[in-house]
C-alpha cells in the first residue's frame, strides 16, 4: 500500500495544474475539507454559518463549498453535486515505532507497528433525499509493547491500566494478534430541507466548536448507528436564529471491556445490586446553538449526551424524551427517578468569528457528573469538569495562498475541589462500565481517561494545490496524584507526551497525497521510564473518474 501511495504522489506532482473533484463524501465531520472551509469562513471567503453542529448535510456542504470561489482551493470549481457520484478511493498507512498513537481518525486504531487503511464509497441524491455508502476497513499489525498492569487476567488484562480497568472500556492493546475491522464508516440516509433534517446514520457527529479536542463527541472513535432529527438550517426566531439536533443510537464495546455477560443490563432492586452489566448501551443526545441577532459571527450553545442502560424494556417512551429531561438530579428525584444508572455528560460553549480580522475564538465548559441543583453548580463549579479554549488567526493572505495560526487546549486534570470533595474523574462510570467509549475508543477528546489534558499549537499554509502544517503538542495522558495522598511529590506521577510534527498534503488532478511525520517523547510512560516514538502516516485519495 505504501508503494501505491508513493506512486500517487508522483502522479499528483505531474498534474498539479488541476485538482481532483470533490463529493459530499469528502466533507465528513473533522475532515480535511471541512477544516479548510472553516478557515475560509474565518478569512471572509465563505459566509458565516454555525460550526458547532456537525456533520453537515449535503445541502449545507453545497452552500458552503459553492461560496469558495477565491480561496486557494476554489471549491466551487471542484465540488460535484450530481445525483450519483463515486467518492474517492482512500488508502492509508500508519507506522508507530514504540507504542500506539492516533487521534481523530474514526474507526481506525493504530497500534505499534504498521496499520493499513482503505475506504471508499458512493453518494446519491434525489431532491432533499441523500444516501451515502462509505465503509472503511483497517488492519493494525498490533506489535507487542509494555502495558501498565491492571491486575486482571484473560482478555481484560489488555484493558486500561490501573484501577480504572474496572470502570471503562479503553484497551491499551487490542489483544496479542493483528487487529482488523470493517466498519460502515460515514454512511447515512437523510432527508434535508430548510426546516428539518431527519435520517439514519453511522457517520461521526461532532458537538461543539473544538477543532481537535471536543468534549462530548467527535471523530476519535467509530461512529455508531443512530437516528438524527433537527433543524435543516438555523431558524429565525426574531431575537436570533436557533439550530437544533437530537440523536438516539446504540453503542458497543470491545472484547476487552470489564462488562461481561448478556447484552441487556439488569438490576436487583431488593438487593440494590447490578445483576448483569449489559454489553450494549443505548445513547441519546440533544444540542442547540443560538446565533443572537445583531452580533455577527457569534454562536453560543449547549449540549448533553446520555449513556443509557440497555434494559429489556428499552427503548421505552422515557428514552425518546431524555434529551428534554430536567437538568438537575434533584428535579429528577422529585419526579421519581432515583435509579441513577444513566451516565450524563453536558457542555456549554461559544464560538465568535471576526472575518474582517481573520480571527475566531472559541471555548467550552463540560461536566461529566450530573449536578444536584443550582446551589451545587455555584458552590462546586469544578466538580468533574472540563474546559476547552482555542483560537484561529489568519496571519497572511495573498492570491493563491493563506497562512493560519491555531491554538487549542483542553483540560480535565484533577481540580482543586478534590481537596474537599471526592472527584470521580472524566469519561468513566461506576455503573455503565464502558465509560464514554464506543468499541473501546473515546467518543470525546483523545488525551485519555480520568485526569488528562492536551494543547496544540499549529501553523498551516494553504496554497493553490497544497497544505503544509507544523504542529507542537503536549498531551497529559494520565495522573496518579500520589503527591496528594502521600504528601511527597512523585516525579513519576504524570504521564506526558511532547510531540512535534510536520504534515504535507498535495492535490493533483487524479490523486491527493500526503504524509505526516511526528516525533514524540512520552515522559514517565505508564508512570515509569521515558519512551520515544516515531509516528509516520501516508495517505492518498484517488479520484480518477
XYZ file of N, CA and C in Angstrom, residues 244-498:
765
model
N -30.835 23.158 15.974
C -31.034 22.082 16.947
C -30.762 20.737 16.286
N -30.179 19.810 17.060
C -30.041 18.425 16.595
C -30.217 17.472 17.769
N -31.042 16.448 17.558
C -31.267 15.367 18.515
C -30.815 14.062 17.876
N -30.422 13.111 18.727
C -29.998 11.816 18.204
C -30.300 10.720 19.215
N -30.584 9.521 18.688
C -30.807 8.332 19.512
C -30.055 7.191 18.843
N -29.236 6.454 19.611
C -28.429 5.429 18.979
C -28.056 4.290 19.909
N -27.083 3.498 19.445
C -26.640 2.310 20.162
C -25.117 2.264 20.152
N -24.520 1.954 21.320
C -23.074 1.894 21.479
C -22.626 0.465 21.777
N -21.407 0.153 21.351
C -20.864 -1.194 21.508
C -19.558 -1.142 22.296
N -19.107 -2.307 22.737
C -17.866 -2.379 23.499
C -16.843 -3.232 22.769
N -15.608 -3.204 23.271
C -14.548 -4.041 22.724
C -14.546 -5.399 23.432
N -13.795 -6.371 22.926
C -13.698 -7.672 23.608
C -12.955 -7.613 24.937
N -12.402 -6.446 25.303
C -11.572 -6.331 26.500
C -12.257 -5.516 27.590
N -13.528 -5.266 27.412
C -14.312 -4.467 28.344
C -14.488 -5.176 29.686
N -14.601 -4.405 30.789
C -14.901 -5.026 32.085
C -16.330 -5.540 32.171
N -17.209 -5.085 31.274
C -18.593 -5.569 31.262
C -18.660 -6.887 30.507
N -19.202 -7.904 31.151
C -19.305 -9.231 30.547
C -20.739 -9.734 30.674
N -21.033 -10.813 30.002
C -22.353 -11.408 30.124
C -23.272 -11.028 28.985
N -24.599 -10.976 29.230
C -25.570 -10.715 28.166
C -25.563 -9.260 27.720
N -26.280 -8.990 26.652
C -26.318 -7.637 26.097
C -27.159 -6.688 26.936
N -28.104 -7.225 27.741
C -29.015 -6.379 28.497
C -28.525 -6.135 29.920
N -28.780 -4.933 30.393
C -28.473 -4.521 31.759
C -29.649 -4.899 32.665
N -29.338 -5.406 33.864
C -30.407 -5.705 34.830
C -29.924 -5.393 36.236
N -30.890 -5.043 37.105
C -30.579 -4.585 38.461
C -31.563 -5.227 39.437
N -31.036 -5.718 40.550
C -31.869 -6.311 41.605
C -32.260 -5.204 42.583
N -33.507 -4.772 42.525
C -33.947 -3.659 43.372
C -34.001 -4.047 44.847
N -34.197 -5.335 45.144
C -34.264 -5.761 46.550
C -32.885 -5.755 47.204
N -31.869 -6.136 46.446
C -30.512 -6.178 46.987
C -29.716 -4.911 46.676
N -30.255 -4.110 45.768
C -29.541 -2.888 45.394
C -28.232 -3.174 44.694
N -28.241 -4.184 43.800
C -27.000 -4.591 43.145
C -27.246 -4.868 41.664
N -26.213 -4.625 40.851
C -26.267 -4.924 39.427
C -26.151 -6.427 39.225
N -27.059 -6.988 38.439
C -27.003 -8.419 38.121
C -26.178 -8.639 36.856
N -26.526 -7.922 35.803
C -25.799 -8.002 34.538
C -25.373 -6.596 34.113
N -24.135 -6.486 33.619
C -23.596 -5.186 33.230
C -24.231 -4.668 31.944
N -24.508 -5.571 31.010
C -25.016 -5.162 29.712
C -23.899 -4.764 28.786
N -23.639 -5.566 27.762
C -22.518 -5.286 26.859
C -22.868 -4.255 25.789
N -24.139 -3.911 25.683
C -24.580 -2.875 24.745
C -25.264 -1.768 25.541
N -25.008 -0.536 25.160
C -25.684 0.611 25.764
C -26.481 1.359 24.708
N -27.489 2.047 25.141
C -28.200 2.985 24.284
C -27.668 4.384 24.570
N -27.879 5.268 23.637
C -27.429 6.644 23.830
C -28.409 7.604 23.198
N -28.526 8.755 23.792
C -29.318 9.830 23.213
C -28.653 11.158 23.543
N -28.882 12.135 22.701
C -28.224 13.435 22.897
C -29.098 14.543 22.350
N -28.845 15.738 22.826
C -29.513 16.929 22.331
C -28.553 18.097 22.310
N -28.621 18.910 21.281
C -27.719 20.057 21.147
C -28.474 21.223 20.531
N -28.242 22.418 21.046
C -28.854 23.624 20.499
C -27.815 24.733 20.403
N -27.812 25.418 19.286
C -26.945 26.570 19.056
C -27.820 27.782 18.802
N -27.469 28.905 19.422
C -28.202 30.163 19.263
C -27.273 31.198 18.662
N -27.731 31.845 17.592
C -26.987 32.927 16.945
C -27.745 34.218 17.225
N -27.292 35.041 18.174
C -28.063 36.238 18.559
C -28.110 37.278 17.445
N -29.247 37.930 17.367
C -29.441 38.979 16.372
C -28.560 40.185 16.685
N -27.950 40.731 15.655
C -27.165 41.945 15.813
C -25.730 41.724 16.256
N -25.316 40.455 16.437
C -23.917 40.168 16.819
C -23.363 39.194 15.791
N -22.913 39.664 14.653
C -22.450 38.786 13.581
C -21.304 37.880 14.038
N -21.369 36.625 13.630
C -20.285 35.684 13.875
C -20.319 34.975 15.204
N -21.232 35.358 16.114
C -21.280 34.739 17.442
C -22.281 33.585 17.452
N -21.878 32.469 17.990
C -22.779 31.354 18.257
C -22.510 30.852 19.675
N -23.574 30.624 20.426
C -23.471 30.068 21.767
C -24.395 28.857 21.819
N -24.052 27.897 22.657
C -24.880 26.706 22.671
C -24.629 25.819 23.864
N -25.403 24.758 23.916
C -25.294 23.768 24.979
C -25.674 22.410 24.412
N -25.142 21.359 25.029
C -25.419 20.003 24.570
C -25.352 19.045 25.750
N -26.047 17.929 25.625
C -25.985 16.873 26.624
C -25.983 15.528 25.916
N -25.294 14.576 26.534
C -25.104 13.246 25.943
C -25.356 12.216 27.034
N -26.272 11.278 26.767
C -26.635 10.257 27.756
C -26.149 8.877 27.313
N -25.537 8.145 28.251
C -25.363 6.710 28.122
C -26.497 6.063 28.922
N -27.277 5.195 28.292
C -28.482 4.646 28.904
C -28.369 3.128 28.978
N -28.646 2.514 30.140
C -28.608 1.055 30.241
C -29.566 0.409 29.242
N -29.106 -0.655 28.621
C -29.911 -1.381 27.647
C -30.738 -2.444 28.365
N -31.766 -2.017 29.095
C -32.630 -2.958 29.809
C -33.607 -3.607 28.831
N -34.303 -4.655 29.296
C -35.180 -5.417 28.403
C -36.353 -4.580 27.896
N -36.716 -3.517 28.611
C -37.855 -2.697 28.185
C -37.429 -1.456 27.405
N -36.135 -1.337 27.127
C -35.673 -0.202 26.334
C -35.616 -0.589 24.846
N -35.811 0.378 23.954
C -36.107 1.785 24.257
C -37.596 2.002 24.532
N -37.878 2.594 25.687
C -39.260 2.895 26.047
C -39.553 4.371 25.802
N -40.749 4.783 26.184
C -41.149 6.164 25.923
C -40.226 7.171 26.592
N -39.742 6.836 27.807
C -38.861 7.756 28.528
C -37.534 7.948 27.791
N -37.070 6.911 27.114
C -35.802 7.006 26.381
C -35.870 8.081 25.301
N -36.961 8.109 24.554
C -37.079 9.068 23.461
C -37.195 10.497 23.974
N -37.582 10.662 25.239
C -37.749 12.008 25.797
C -36.541 12.476 26.611
N -35.514 11.642 26.730
C -34.375 12.006 27.586
C -33.678 13.300 27.176
N -33.556 13.640 25.879
C -32.896 14.918 25.565
C -33.596 16.132 26.173
N -34.886 15.971 26.520
C -35.648 17.085 27.083
C -35.773 16.976 28.601
N -35.100 16.010 29.208
C -35.238 15.760 30.631
C -34.701 16.932 31.454
N -35.239 17.101 32.680
C -34.788 18.175 33.551
C -33.289 18.063 33.795
N -32.662 19.189 34.061
C -31.205 19.231 34.102
C -30.625 18.681 35.397
N -31.189 19.046 36.550
C -30.557 18.739 37.831
C -31.098 17.429 38.426
N -30.230 16.720 39.143
C -30.594 15.445 39.757
C -31.720 15.613 40.770
N -31.724 16.724 41.494
C -32.765 16.978 42.486
C -34.145 16.946 41.839
N -34.267 17.548 40.656
C -35.548 17.570 39.967
C -35.951 16.181 39.481
N -34.975 15.390 39.045
C -35.269 14.023 38.614
C -35.783 13.188 39.773
N -35.132 13.311 40.911
C -35.566 12.543 42.074
C -36.971 12.952 42.513
N -37.281 14.233 42.374
C -38.622 14.694 42.719
C -39.674 14.092 41.791
N -39.254 13.699 40.569
C -40.159 13.076 39.621
C -40.158 11.559 39.729
N -39.452 11.023 40.731
C -39.464 9.590 40.966
C -38.334 8.809 40.335
N -37.418 9.460 39.647
C -36.290 8.774 39.024
C -35.130 8.731 40.015
N -34.993 7.607 40.731
C -33.959 7.518 41.760
C -32.924 6.448 41.426
N -33.020 5.851 40.223
C -32.081 4.784 39.871
C -30.663 5.292 39.695
N -30.520 6.393 38.959
C -29.200 6.978 38.758
C -28.283 6.145 37.896
N -28.840 5.324 36.981
C -27.993 4.447 36.177
C -27.434 5.146 34.934
N -28.148 6.138 34.419
C -27.663 6.852 33.237
C -26.340 7.536 33.542
N -25.526 7.665 32.519
C -24.313 8.471 32.622
C -24.504 9.667 31.701
N -24.648 10.858 32.291
C -24.905 12.063 31.505
C -23.686 12.974 31.501
N -23.300 13.431 30.307
C -22.281 14.448 30.138
C -22.949 15.669 29.512
N -22.485 16.850 29.859
C -23.090 18.074 29.330
C -22.018 19.129 29.126
N -22.301 20.069 28.256
C -21.344 21.146 27.978
C -22.071 22.387 27.499
N -21.480 23.543 27.795
C -21.895 24.824 27.233
C -20.698 25.393 26.469
N -20.943 26.094 25.369
C -19.832 26.506 24.512
C -20.172 27.785 23.753
N -19.131 28.364 23.140
C -19.324 29.537 22.288
C -18.280 29.524 21.184
N -18.577 30.240 20.115
C -17.626 30.488 19.029
C -17.936 31.857 18.459
N -16.904 32.656 18.220
C -17.094 34.015 17.705
C -16.101 34.240 16.568
N -16.630 34.520 15.396
C -15.820 34.720 14.197
C -15.793 36.193 13.844
N -14.597 36.698 13.558
C -14.404 38.095 13.128
C -13.736 38.063 11.755
N -14.522 37.866 10.683
C -13.908 37.682 9.357
C -13.107 38.882 8.874
N -13.463 40.099 9.286
C -12.695 41.271 8.853
C -11.307 41.285 9.487
N -11.171 40.586 10.618
C -9.865 40.481 11.279
C -9.202 39.138 11.039
N -9.892 38.221 10.352
C -9.337 36.892 10.115
C -9.129 36.109 11.401
N -10.096 36.209 12.334
C -9.908 35.627 13.661
C -11.178 34.917 14.111
N -11.008 33.813 14.812
C -12.100 33.200 15.571
C -11.571 32.792 16.936
N -12.428 32.907 17.946
C -12.131 32.421 19.277
C -13.276 31.497 19.680
N -12.972 30.491 20.481
C -13.996 29.537 20.868
C -13.630 28.894 22.201
N -14.639 28.381 22.884
C -14.398 27.753 24.179
C -15.564 26.880 24.585
N -15.320 26.094 25.629
C -16.319 25.130 26.085
C -16.091 24.828 27.553
N -17.190 24.562 28.274
C -17.095 24.090 29.648
C -17.978 22.851 29.761
N -17.373 21.745 30.145
C -18.099 20.487 30.191
C -18.117 19.890 31.579
N -19.119 19.021 31.819
C -19.271 18.338 33.095
C -19.542 16.860 32.845
N -18.830 16.016 33.550
C -19.028 14.570 33.445
C -20.158 14.097 34.343
N -20.277 14.646 35.533
C -21.249 14.182 36.520
C -22.405 15.168 36.614
N -23.599 14.645 36.804
C -24.783 15.493 36.884
C -24.782 16.292 38.186
N -25.063 17.577 38.072
C -25.130 18.447 39.238
C -26.440 18.210 39.993
N -26.379 18.341 41.326
C -27.566 18.061 42.135
C -28.614 19.172 41.993
N -28.183 20.418 42.071
C -29.103 21.542 41.930
C -28.294 22.782 41.585
N -28.964 23.919 41.496
C -28.283 25.161 41.130
C -27.278 25.566 42.204
N -27.544 25.248 43.461
C -26.612 25.555 44.540
C -25.309 24.771 44.350
N -25.448 23.510 43.961
C -24.268 22.687 43.696
C -23.431 23.298 42.576
N -24.094 23.838 41.562
C -23.370 24.486 40.464
C -22.571 25.680 40.961
N -23.187 26.521 41.798
C -22.499 27.711 42.277
C -21.349 27.372 43.231
N -21.556 26.365 44.091
C -20.558 26.041 45.104
C -19.424 25.177 44.558
N -19.733 24.306 43.607
C -18.754 23.303 43.157
C -18.627 23.317 41.638
N -18.303 24.456 41.098
C -18.229 24.616 39.647
C -17.165 23.713 39.022
N -16.178 23.294 39.810
C -15.109 22.459 39.290
C -15.406 20.968 39.395
N -16.594 20.600 39.860
C -16.886 19.176 40.070
C -16.876 18.418 38.748
N -15.898 17.520 38.600
C -15.748 16.684 37.408
C -15.954 17.502 36.140
N -15.130 18.497 35.993
C -15.282 19.466 34.930
C -14.195 19.332 33.866
N -14.506 19.926 32.718
C -13.573 20.060 31.597
C -13.702 21.455 31.050
N -12.592 22.003 30.553
C -12.712 23.246 29.801
C -11.817 23.186 28.579
N -12.243 23.875 27.539
C -11.512 23.943 26.276
C -11.515 25.385 25.802
N -10.369 25.864 25.326
C -10.226 27.207 24.785
C -9.372 27.144 23.524
N -9.675 28.003 22.569
C -8.859 27.995 21.368
C -9.097 29.214 20.497
N -8.223 29.385 19.503
C -8.395 30.436 18.508
C -7.748 30.007 17.204
N -8.190 30.627 16.126
C -7.516 30.541 14.832
C -7.385 31.952 14.284
N -6.227 32.254 13.726
C -5.958 33.604 13.208
C -5.279 33.497 11.847
N -5.923 34.096 10.847
C -5.292 34.200 9.540
C -4.222 35.281 9.637
N -2.974 34.890 9.468
C -1.870 35.829 9.681
C -1.350 36.426 8.384
N -1.699 35.811 7.237
C -1.213 36.360 5.971
C -2.073 35.832 4.834
N -2.492 36.724 3.939
C -3.247 36.339 2.761
C -2.632 36.990 1.535
N -2.622 36.226 0.450
C -2.228 36.748 -0.851
C -2.919 35.886 -1.891
N -2.984 36.293 -3.119
C -3.648 35.477 -4.135
C -3.068 34.062 -4.186
N -3.921 33.081 -3.964
C -3.485 31.693 -4.037
C -2.775 31.177 -2.807
N -2.723 31.972 -1.712
C -2.028 31.494 -0.513
C -2.648 32.107 0.733
N -2.634 31.316 1.812
C -3.180 31.786 3.081
C -2.479 31.059 4.218
N -2.050 31.807 5.231
C -1.404 31.237 6.417
C -2.316 31.428 7.615
N -2.436 30.395 8.455
C -3.301 30.469 9.626
C -2.584 29.865 10.823
N -2.731 30.509 11.977
C -2.168 30.049 13.234
C -3.316 29.549 14.106
N -3.149 28.381 14.696
C -4.210 27.786 15.516
C -3.641 27.341 16.857
N -4.420 27.584 17.911
C -4.070 27.082 19.238
C -5.332 26.563 19.898
N -5.210 25.424 20.558
C -6.351 24.855 21.279
C -5.839 24.051 22.466
N -6.545 24.172 23.584
C -6.213 23.361 24.744
C -7.478 22.800 25.358
N -7.335 21.619 25.933
C -8.405 21.005 26.707
C -7.805 20.573 28.036
N -8.565 20.721 29.109
C -8.040 20.373 30.423
C -9.137 19.730 31.259
N -8.888 18.492 31.690
C -9.731 17.874 32.704
C -8.847 17.141 33.711
N -7.755 17.834 34.085
C -6.914 17.347 35.163
C -7.638 17.519 36.498
N -7.117 16.873 37.518
C -7.772 16.897 38.823
C -7.851 18.331 39.352
N -9.054 18.834 39.669
C -9.192 20.221 40.115
C -8.889 20.376 41.595
N -8.751 21.626 42.032
C -8.516 21.908 43.445
C -9.646 21.449 44.343
N -10.859 21.301 43.770
C -12.005 20.852 44.545
C -11.774 19.472 45.166
N -10.846 18.706 44.594
C -10.578 17.360 45.109
C -10.041 17.382 46.532
N -9.576 18.535 47.003
C -9.121 18.633 48.391
C -10.280 18.512 49.372
N -11.503 18.873 48.896
C -12.652 18.939 49.794
C -13.776 17.987 49.434
N -13.749 17.439 48.213
C -14.855 16.599 47.755
C -14.306 15.504 46.860
N -14.904 14.325 46.947
C -14.470 13.225 46.091
C -14.696 13.582 44.626
N -13.681 13.386 43.808
C -13.766 13.650 42.379
C -13.565 12.345 41.625
N -14.577 11.943 40.865
C -14.534 10.647 40.207
C -13.777 10.605 38.903
N -13.520 11.745 38.273
C -12.784 11.725 37.020
C -13.695 11.784 35.808
N -13.078 11.845 34.636
C -13.769 12.102 33.378
C -13.765 10.857 32.498
N -14.887 10.621 31.837
C -15.056 9.596 30.807
C -15.187 8.168 31.329
N -15.383 7.963 32.636
C -15.692 6.606 33.102
C -16.862 6.672 34.070
N -17.443 5.492 34.381
C -18.687 5.457 35.127
C -18.705 4.213 36.006
N -19.289 4.336 37.195
C -19.280 3.231 38.159
C -20.368 2.198 37.891
N -21.363 2.532 37.044
C -22.439 1.583 36.749
C -22.366 1.064 35.319
N -22.244 1.961 34.357
C -22.059 1.552 32.969
C -20.561 1.497 32.705
N -20.013 0.290 32.772
C -18.562 0.126 32.887
C -17.788 0.382 31.605
N -18.470 0.686 30.524
C -17.727 1.009 29.298
C -17.272 2.467 29.271
N -17.849 3.322 30.125
C -17.473 4.733 30.106
C -17.906 5.412 28.813
N -17.277 6.541 28.512
C -17.648 7.350 27.339
C -16.879 6.845 26.115
N -17.209 5.630 25.683
C -16.475 4.999 24.592
C -17.433 4.297 23.633
N -16.918 3.977 22.463
C -17.573 3.082 21.520
C -16.511 2.159 20.945
N -16.727 0.851 21.084
C -15.784 -0.169 20.621
C -14.376 0.064 21.165
N -14.295 0.540 22.406
C -13.008 0.675 23.073
C -12.257 1.956 22.785
N -12.864 2.911 22.077
C -12.205 4.185 21.770
C -13.044 5.335 22.316
N -12.379 6.389 22.773
C -13.063 7.514 23.399
C -13.912 8.275 22.383
N -15.149 8.548 22.768
C -16.051 9.303 21.908
C -15.709 10.787 21.881
N -15.092 11.296 22.935
C -14.791 12.713 23.037
C -13.336 13.034 22.761
N -12.729 13.840 23.642
C -11.339 14.269 23.460
C -10.390 13.083 23.594
N -9.304 13.118 22.848
C -8.405 11.967 22.721
C -7.364 11.792 23.817
N -7.042 12.789 24.684
C -5.894 12.610 25.580
C -5.962 11.394 26.484
N -7.114 11.093 27.110
C -7.151 9.942 27.999
C -8.351 9.959 28.919
N -8.365 8.998 29.842
C -9.463 8.797 30.789
C -9.017 9.229 32.180
N -9.961 9.722 32.968
C -9.657 10.095 34.344
C -9.264 11.543 34.443
N -7.953 11.791 34.569
C -7.433 13.152 34.619
C -6.436 13.317 33.485
N -6.731 14.191 32.542
C -5.874 14.349 31.369
C -5.995 15.771 30.834
N -5.152 16.095 29.863
C -5.157 17.422 29.249
C -4.350 17.366 27.970
N -4.516 18.369 27.130
C -3.717 18.453 25.907
C -3.773 19.870 25.367
N -2.760 20.227 24.603
C -2.752 21.514 23.904
C -2.015 21.336 22.587
N -2.460 22.094 21.583
C -1.863 22.031 20.251
C -1.631 23.444 19.736
N -0.433 23.689 19.244
C -0.096 24.914 18.541
C 0.265 24.513 17.118
N -0.422 25.100 16.130
C -0.212 24.680 14.746
C -0.159 25.888 13.828
N 0.707 25.818 12.852
C 0.775 26.805 11.781
C 0.513 26.079 10.472
N -0.405 26.606 9.647
C -0.773 25.968 8.388
C -0.686 26.969 7.256
N -0.132 26.506 6.134
C -0.123 27.303 4.907
C -0.921 26.558 3.835
N -1.965 27.233 3.318
C -2.724 26.728 2.184
C -2.241 27.444 0.935
N -1.887 26.695 -0.093
C -1.564 27.274 -1.391
C -2.462 26.629 -2.440
N -2.230 26.931 -3.696
C -3.159 26.548 -4.759
C -3.496 25.056 -4.748
N -2.529 24.213 -4.509
C -2.793 22.770 -4.524
C -2.127 22.050 -3.358
N -1.779 22.796 -2.305
C -1.036 22.182 -1.208
C -1.518 22.690 0.148
N -1.202 21.893 1.156
C -1.320 22.323 2.557
C -0.092 21.829 3.303
N 0.528 22.727 4.051
C 1.670 22.378 4.895
C 1.355 22.823 6.315
N 1.518 21.913 7.280
C 1.199 22.209 8.676
C 2.335 21.756 9.575
N 2.742 22.632 10.475
C 3.696 22.283 11.525
C 2.958 22.321 12.855
N 3.136 21.301 13.680
C 2.395 21.206 14.941
C 3.336 20.954 16.115
N 2.901 21.424 17.261
C 3.554 21.090 18.531
C 2.448 20.737 19.519
N 2.549 19.559 20.129
C 1.516 19.090 21.046
C 2.117 18.706 22.395
N 1.339 18.968 23.431
C 1.629 18.467 24.770
C 0.382 17.731 25.256
N 0.538 16.469 25.614
C -0.594 15.620 25.979
C -0.334 15.013 27.353
N -1.175 15.354 28.322
C -1.125 14.709 29.636
C -2.025 13.484 29.560
N -1.438 12.301 29.453
C -2.218 11.076 29.271
C -2.910 10.639 30.562
N -2.247 10.843 31.696
C -2.815 10.367 32.957
C -2.027 10.958 34.114
N -2.647 10.951 35.305
C -2.007 11.406 36.528
C -2.355 10.440 37.652
N -1.376 10.149 38.491
C -1.636 9.276 39.642
C -2.020 10.072 40.871
N -1.499 11.288 40.993
C -1.843 12.122 42.142
C -1.249 11.636 43.448
N -0.133 10.886 43.402
C 0.470 10.400 44.646
C 0.891 11.534 45.565
N 1.185 12.704 44.979
C 1.625 13.826 45.799
C 0.539 14.261 46.772
N -0.730 13.984 46.465
C -1.802 14.367 47.379
C -1.983 13.348 48.496
N -1.858 12.071 48.174
C -2.129 11.040 49.178
C -0.940 10.780 50.094
N 0.271 11.035 49.602
C 1.450 10.745 50.414
C 2.085 11.998 51.001
N 1.778 13.156 50.397
C 2.422 14.378 50.843
C 3.808 14.561 50.271
N 4.261 13.606 49.453
C 5.585 13.672 48.842
C 5.414 13.755 47.330
N 6.103 14.682 46.713
C 5.990 14.827 45.260
C 6.641 13.635 44.590
N 5.877 12.960 43.735
C 6.376 11.816 42.982
C 6.770 12.299 41.584
N 8.045 12.215 41.211
C 8.462 12.700 39.891
C 7.870 11.900 38.740
N 7.242 10.746 39.042
C 6.635 9.926 38.003
C 5.110 9.946 38.070
N 4.519 10.944 38.687
C 3.075 10.952 38.894
C 2.294 11.440 37.685
N 2.960 11.995 36.676
C 2.284 12.454 35.464
C 2.907 11.795 34.242
N 2.046 11.284 33.342
C 2.457 10.657 32.087
C 2.167 11.671 30.975
N 3.231 12.230 30.372
C 3.076 13.373 29.459
C 3.828 13.119 28.159
N 3.142 13.353 27.032
C 3.753 13.255 25.702
C 4.034 14.657 25.170
N 5.248 14.849 24.662
C 5.612 16.047 23.916
C 5.874 15.606 22.480
